[in-house]
Tab-separated table of C-alpha atoms and ligand atoms in Angstrom:
chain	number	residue	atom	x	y	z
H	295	UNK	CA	24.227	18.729	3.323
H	296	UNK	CA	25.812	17.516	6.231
H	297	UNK	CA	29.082	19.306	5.357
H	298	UNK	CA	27.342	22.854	4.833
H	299	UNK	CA	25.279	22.504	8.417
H	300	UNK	CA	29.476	22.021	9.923
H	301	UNK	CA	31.133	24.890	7.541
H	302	UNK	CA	27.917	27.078	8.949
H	303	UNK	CA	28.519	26.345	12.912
H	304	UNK	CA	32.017	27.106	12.886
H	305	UNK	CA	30.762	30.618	11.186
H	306	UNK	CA	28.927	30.974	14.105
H	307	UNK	CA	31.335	30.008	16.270
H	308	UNK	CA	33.554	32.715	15.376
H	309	UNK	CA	31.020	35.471	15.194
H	310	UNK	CA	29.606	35.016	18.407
H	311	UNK	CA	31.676	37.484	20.342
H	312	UNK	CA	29.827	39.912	18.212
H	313	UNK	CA	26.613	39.717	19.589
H	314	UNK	CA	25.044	42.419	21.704
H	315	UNK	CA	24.966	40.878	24.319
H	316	UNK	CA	27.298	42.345	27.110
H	317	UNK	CA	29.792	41.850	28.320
H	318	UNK	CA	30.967	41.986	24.743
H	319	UNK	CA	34.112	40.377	23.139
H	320	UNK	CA	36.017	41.996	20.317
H	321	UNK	CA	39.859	41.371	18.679
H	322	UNK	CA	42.218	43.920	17.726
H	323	UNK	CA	45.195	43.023	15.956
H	324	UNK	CA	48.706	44.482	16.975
H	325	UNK	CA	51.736	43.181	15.070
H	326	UNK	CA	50.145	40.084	13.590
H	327	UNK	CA	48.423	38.510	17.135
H	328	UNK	CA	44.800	39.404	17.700
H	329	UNK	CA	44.044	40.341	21.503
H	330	UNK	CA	41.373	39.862	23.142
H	331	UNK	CA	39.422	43.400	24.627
H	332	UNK	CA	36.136	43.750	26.540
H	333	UNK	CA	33.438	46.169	26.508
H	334	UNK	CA	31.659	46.559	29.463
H	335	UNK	CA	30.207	49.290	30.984
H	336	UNK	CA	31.150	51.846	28.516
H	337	UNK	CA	34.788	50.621	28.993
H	338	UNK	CA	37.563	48.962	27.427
H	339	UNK	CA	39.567	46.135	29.225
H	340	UNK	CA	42.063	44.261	28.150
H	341	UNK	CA	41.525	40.796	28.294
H	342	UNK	CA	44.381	38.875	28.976
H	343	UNK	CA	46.619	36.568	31.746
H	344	UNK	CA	49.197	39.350	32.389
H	345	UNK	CA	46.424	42.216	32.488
H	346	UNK	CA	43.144	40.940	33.168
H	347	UNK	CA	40.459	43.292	32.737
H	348	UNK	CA	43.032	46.004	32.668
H	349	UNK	CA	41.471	49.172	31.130
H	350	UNK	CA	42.538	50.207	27.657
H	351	UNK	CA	41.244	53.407	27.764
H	352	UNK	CA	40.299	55.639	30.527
H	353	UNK	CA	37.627	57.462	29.475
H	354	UNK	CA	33.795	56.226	28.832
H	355	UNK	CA	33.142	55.750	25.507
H	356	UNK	CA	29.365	55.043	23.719
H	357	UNK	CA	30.829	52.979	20.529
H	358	UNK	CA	33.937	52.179	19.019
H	359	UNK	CA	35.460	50.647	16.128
H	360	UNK	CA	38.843	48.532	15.865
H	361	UNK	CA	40.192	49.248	12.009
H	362	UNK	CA	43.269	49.663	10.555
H	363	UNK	CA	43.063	53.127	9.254
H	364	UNK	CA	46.409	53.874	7.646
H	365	UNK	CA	47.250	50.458	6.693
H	366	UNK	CA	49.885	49.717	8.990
H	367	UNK	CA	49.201	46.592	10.090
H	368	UNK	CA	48.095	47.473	13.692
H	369	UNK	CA	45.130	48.903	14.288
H	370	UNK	CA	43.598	52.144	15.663
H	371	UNK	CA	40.795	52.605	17.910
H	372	UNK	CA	38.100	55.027	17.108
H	373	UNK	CA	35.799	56.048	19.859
H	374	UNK	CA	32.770	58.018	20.391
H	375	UNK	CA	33.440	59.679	23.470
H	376	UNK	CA	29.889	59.767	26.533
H	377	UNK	CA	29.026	63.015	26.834
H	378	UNK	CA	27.643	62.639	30.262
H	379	UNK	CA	26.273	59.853	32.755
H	380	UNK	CA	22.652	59.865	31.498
H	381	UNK	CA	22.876	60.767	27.628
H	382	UNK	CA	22.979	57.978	25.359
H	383	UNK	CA	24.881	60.278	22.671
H	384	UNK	CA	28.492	61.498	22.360
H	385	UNK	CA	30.859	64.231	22.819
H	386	UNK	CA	34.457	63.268	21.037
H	387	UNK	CA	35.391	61.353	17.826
H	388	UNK	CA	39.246	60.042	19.030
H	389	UNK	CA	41.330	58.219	17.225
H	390	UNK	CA	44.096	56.112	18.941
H	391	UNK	CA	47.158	54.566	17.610
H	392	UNK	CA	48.267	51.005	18.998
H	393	UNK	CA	51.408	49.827	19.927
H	394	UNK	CA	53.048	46.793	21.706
H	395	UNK	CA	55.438	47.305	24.913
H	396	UNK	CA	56.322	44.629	27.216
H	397	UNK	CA	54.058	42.597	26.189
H	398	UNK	CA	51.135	45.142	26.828
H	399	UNK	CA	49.135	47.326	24.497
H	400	UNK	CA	49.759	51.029	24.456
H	401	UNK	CA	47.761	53.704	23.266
H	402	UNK	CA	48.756	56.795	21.952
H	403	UNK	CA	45.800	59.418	21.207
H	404	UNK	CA	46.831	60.769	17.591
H	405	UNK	CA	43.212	62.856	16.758
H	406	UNK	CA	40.673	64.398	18.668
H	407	UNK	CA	37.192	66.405	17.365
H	408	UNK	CA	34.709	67.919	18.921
H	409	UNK	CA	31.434	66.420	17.543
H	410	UNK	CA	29.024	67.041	20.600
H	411	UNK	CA	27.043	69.898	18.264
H	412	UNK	CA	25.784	67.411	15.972
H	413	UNK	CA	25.138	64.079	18.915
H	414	UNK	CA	26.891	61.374	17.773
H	415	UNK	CA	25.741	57.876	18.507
H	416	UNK	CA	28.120	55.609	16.436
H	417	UNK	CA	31.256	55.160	14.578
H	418	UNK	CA	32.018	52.663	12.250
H	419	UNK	CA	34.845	52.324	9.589
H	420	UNK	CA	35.241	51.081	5.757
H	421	UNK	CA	36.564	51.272	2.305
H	422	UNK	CA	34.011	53.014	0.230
H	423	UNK	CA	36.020	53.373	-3.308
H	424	UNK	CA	39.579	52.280	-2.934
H	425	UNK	CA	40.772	56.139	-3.104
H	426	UNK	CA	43.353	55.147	-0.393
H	427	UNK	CA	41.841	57.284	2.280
H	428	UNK	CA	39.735	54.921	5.135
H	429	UNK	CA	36.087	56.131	5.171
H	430	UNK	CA	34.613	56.752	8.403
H	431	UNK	CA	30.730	56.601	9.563
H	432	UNK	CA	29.473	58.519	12.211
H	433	UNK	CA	25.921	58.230	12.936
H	434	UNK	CA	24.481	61.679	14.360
H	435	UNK	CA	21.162	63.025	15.362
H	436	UNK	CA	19.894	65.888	14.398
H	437	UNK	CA	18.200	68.137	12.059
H	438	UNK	CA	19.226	69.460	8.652
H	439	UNK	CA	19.026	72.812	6.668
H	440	UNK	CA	16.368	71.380	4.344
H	441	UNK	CA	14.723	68.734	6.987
H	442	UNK	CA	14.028	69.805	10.539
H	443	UNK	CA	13.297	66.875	11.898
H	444	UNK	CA	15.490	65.524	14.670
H	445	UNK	CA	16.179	61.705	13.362
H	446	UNK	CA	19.588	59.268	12.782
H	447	UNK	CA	21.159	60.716	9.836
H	448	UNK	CA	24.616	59.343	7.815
H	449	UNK	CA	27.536	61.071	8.144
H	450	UNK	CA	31.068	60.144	6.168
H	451	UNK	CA	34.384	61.285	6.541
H	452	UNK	CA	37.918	60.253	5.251
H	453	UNK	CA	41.295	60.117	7.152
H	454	UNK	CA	44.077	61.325	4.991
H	455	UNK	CA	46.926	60.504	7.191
H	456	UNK	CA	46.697	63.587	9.727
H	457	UNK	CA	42.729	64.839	10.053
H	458	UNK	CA	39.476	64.169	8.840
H	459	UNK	CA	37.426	65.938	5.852
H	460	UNK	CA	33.829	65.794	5.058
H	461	UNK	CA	32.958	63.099	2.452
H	462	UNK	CA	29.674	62.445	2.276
H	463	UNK	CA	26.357	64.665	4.820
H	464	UNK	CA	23.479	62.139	4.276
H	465	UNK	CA	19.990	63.497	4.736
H	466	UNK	CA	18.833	59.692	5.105
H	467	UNK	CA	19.155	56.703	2.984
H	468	UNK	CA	15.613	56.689	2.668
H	469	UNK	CA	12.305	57.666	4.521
H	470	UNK	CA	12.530	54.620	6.963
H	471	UNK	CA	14.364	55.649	10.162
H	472	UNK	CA	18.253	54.511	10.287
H	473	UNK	CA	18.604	52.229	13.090
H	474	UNK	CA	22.302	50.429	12.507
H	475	UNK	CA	24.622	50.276	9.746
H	476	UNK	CA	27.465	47.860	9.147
H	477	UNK	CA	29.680	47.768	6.049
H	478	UNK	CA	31.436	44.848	4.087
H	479	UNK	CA	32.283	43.647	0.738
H	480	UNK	CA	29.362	41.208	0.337
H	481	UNK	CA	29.747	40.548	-2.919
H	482	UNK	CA	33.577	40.653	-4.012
H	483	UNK	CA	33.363	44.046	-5.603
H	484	UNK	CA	36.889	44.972	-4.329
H	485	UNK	CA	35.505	47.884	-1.920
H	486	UNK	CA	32.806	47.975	1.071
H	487	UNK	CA	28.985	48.286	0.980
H	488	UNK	CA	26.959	50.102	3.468
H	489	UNK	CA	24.378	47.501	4.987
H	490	UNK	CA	21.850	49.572	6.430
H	491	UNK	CA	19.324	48.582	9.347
H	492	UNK	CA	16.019	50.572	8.752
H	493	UNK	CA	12.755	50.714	10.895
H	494	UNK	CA	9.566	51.785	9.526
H	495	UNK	CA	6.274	53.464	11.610
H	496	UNK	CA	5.142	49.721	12.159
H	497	UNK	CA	8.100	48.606	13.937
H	498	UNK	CA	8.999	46.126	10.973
H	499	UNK	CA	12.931	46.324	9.924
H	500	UNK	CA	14.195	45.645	6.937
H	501	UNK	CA	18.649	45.381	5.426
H	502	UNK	CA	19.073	47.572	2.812
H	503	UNK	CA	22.308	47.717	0.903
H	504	UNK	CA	23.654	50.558	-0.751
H	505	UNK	CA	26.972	51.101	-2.680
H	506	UNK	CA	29.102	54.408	-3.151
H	507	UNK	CA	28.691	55.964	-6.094
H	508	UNK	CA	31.213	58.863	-5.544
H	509	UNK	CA	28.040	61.325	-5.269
H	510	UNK	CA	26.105	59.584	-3.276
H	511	UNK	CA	24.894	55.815	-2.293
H	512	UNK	CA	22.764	53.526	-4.396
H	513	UNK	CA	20.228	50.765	-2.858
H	514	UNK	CA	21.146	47.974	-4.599
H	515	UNK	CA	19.086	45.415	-2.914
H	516	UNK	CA	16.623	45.245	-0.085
H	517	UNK	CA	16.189	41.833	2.411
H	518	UNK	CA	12.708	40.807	3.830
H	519	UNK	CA	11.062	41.936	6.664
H	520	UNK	CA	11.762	41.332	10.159
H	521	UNK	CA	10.495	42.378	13.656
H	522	UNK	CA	12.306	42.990	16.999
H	523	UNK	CA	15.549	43.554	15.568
H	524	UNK	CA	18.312	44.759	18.019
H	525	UNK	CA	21.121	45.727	15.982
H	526	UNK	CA	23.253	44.805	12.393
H	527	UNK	CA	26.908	43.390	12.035
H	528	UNK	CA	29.295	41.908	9.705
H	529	UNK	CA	31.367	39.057	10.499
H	530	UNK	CA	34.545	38.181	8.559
H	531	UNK	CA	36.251	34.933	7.843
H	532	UNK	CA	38.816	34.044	5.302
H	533	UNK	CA	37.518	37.256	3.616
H	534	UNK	CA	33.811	36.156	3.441
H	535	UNK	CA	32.003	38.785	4.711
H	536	UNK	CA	28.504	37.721	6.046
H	537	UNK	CA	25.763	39.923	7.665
H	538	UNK	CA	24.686	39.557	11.090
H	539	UNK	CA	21.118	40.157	12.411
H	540	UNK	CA	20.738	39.600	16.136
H	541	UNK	CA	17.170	40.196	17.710
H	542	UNK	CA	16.117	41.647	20.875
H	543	UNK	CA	14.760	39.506	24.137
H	544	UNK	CA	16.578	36.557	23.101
H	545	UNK	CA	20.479	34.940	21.888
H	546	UNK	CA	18.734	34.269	18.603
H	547	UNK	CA	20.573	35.838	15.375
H	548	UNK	CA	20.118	34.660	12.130
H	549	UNK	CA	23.226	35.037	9.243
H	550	UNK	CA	21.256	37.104	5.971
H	551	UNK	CA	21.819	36.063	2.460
H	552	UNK	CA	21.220	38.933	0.325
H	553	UNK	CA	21.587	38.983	-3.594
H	554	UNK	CA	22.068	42.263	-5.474
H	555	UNK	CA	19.470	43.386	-7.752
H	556	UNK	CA	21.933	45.738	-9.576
H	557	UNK	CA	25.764	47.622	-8.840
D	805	LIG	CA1	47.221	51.274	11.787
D	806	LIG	CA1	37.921	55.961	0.854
């Protein structure tokens, strides 16, 4: 017992820096060392003892993902660009590629898409189905042609080396409202699962799971219900993925064990 409550706090440990809590502490890895960056104010420093709080990136940004999209060992930075002082959605999907100089980290923009038409709010990246191609999430706000209600709605596109293509246009997971998403492979399947945060009329939250089918996405298993939820993530160790559920007006966040109820 004793040895489970130790193996658990050193989880934590490591997965604090993912907390919402700002300023916020993330790694990217760049030729096998992992550097430390801040988010703060819609910006990116650098945090280390030759550049402290030197910014990454000039521009604002409203989310961002560190993932190694073409499998080159170093990864790229994916941002959702601010469209203005006051909205709280985007303009620009960029990508950047990373590279080490002196001792500093360079970045090189490589793609950049105009997304503003369709307010995006987050991006995220995963491996959906081991096609080779990284999958990317961005979460957008809007109608649809069938729907016309304005509400979060799952978008997925693929990277194929030089642009993105439309994978996947999600209506919604379901009829609760889409709040977060985070993606992992929770269960050793060999590819990611979409771990969806979803809000219902009476404020209660719930994590569902859902798994590409090729088509479309699958629940596959649904966690209990919770209140005051601020946001969903997935923290990796030694290639344990865990999910991450960290709750508003306080530190507290509380790891969730989920068990699939079918593939
Ligand atoms: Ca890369
Ligand atoms: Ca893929």
């Amino acid at each position: 017992m004793k040895k489970n409550l130790i193996v658990i706090s050193i989880f934590l440990a490591g997965c604090i820096v993912f907390l919402c809590n700002q300023p916020k502490n993330y790694d990217i890895k760049i030729d096998n060392n992992i550097y430390k960056i801040v988010f703060k104010n819609n910006t990116l420093y650098l945090n280390n003892h030759y550049f402290k709080y030197k910014k990454l990136l000039q521009e604002k940004i409203i989310d961002f993902k560190f993932y190694d999209i073409d499998e080159d060992k170093n990864d790229e930075i994916l941002v959702i660009t601010k469209q203005n002082k006051k909205s709280i959605y985007g303009e620009y999907l960029v990508i950047y590629d990373t590279n080490l100089i002196n001792q500093t980290i360079v970045v090189t923009e490589i793609y950049r898409q105009d997304f503003s038409n369709i307010t995006p709010w987050k991006v995220d990246a995963c491996n959906l189905d081991n096609d080779n191609d990284t999958d990317i999430f961005i979460g957008v706000n809007k109608d649809t042609v069938f729907y016309k209600d304005v509400r979060n709605r799952p978008f997925f596109y693929s990277w194929d080396g030089e642009k993105l293509y439309k994978k996947w246009q999600g209506s919604f997971f379901t009829d609760w409202d889409l709040v977060d998403i985070t993606f992992g492979d929770y269960f050793n399947y060999g590819h990611d699962l979409a771990a969806v945060l979803e809000k219902n009329r009476n404020s209660e939250y719930r994590i569902s799971l859902y798994n590409f089918t090729g088509f479309g996405f699958i629940n596959i298993t649904k966690s209990d219900i919770y209140k005051n939820v601020k946001c969903i993530n997935t923290i990796r160790k030694d290639n344990v993925y865990k999910i991450v559920l960290t709750f508003n007006n306080s530190n507290k966040y509380n790891i969730i064990e989920m068990v699939p109820t079918r593939r």
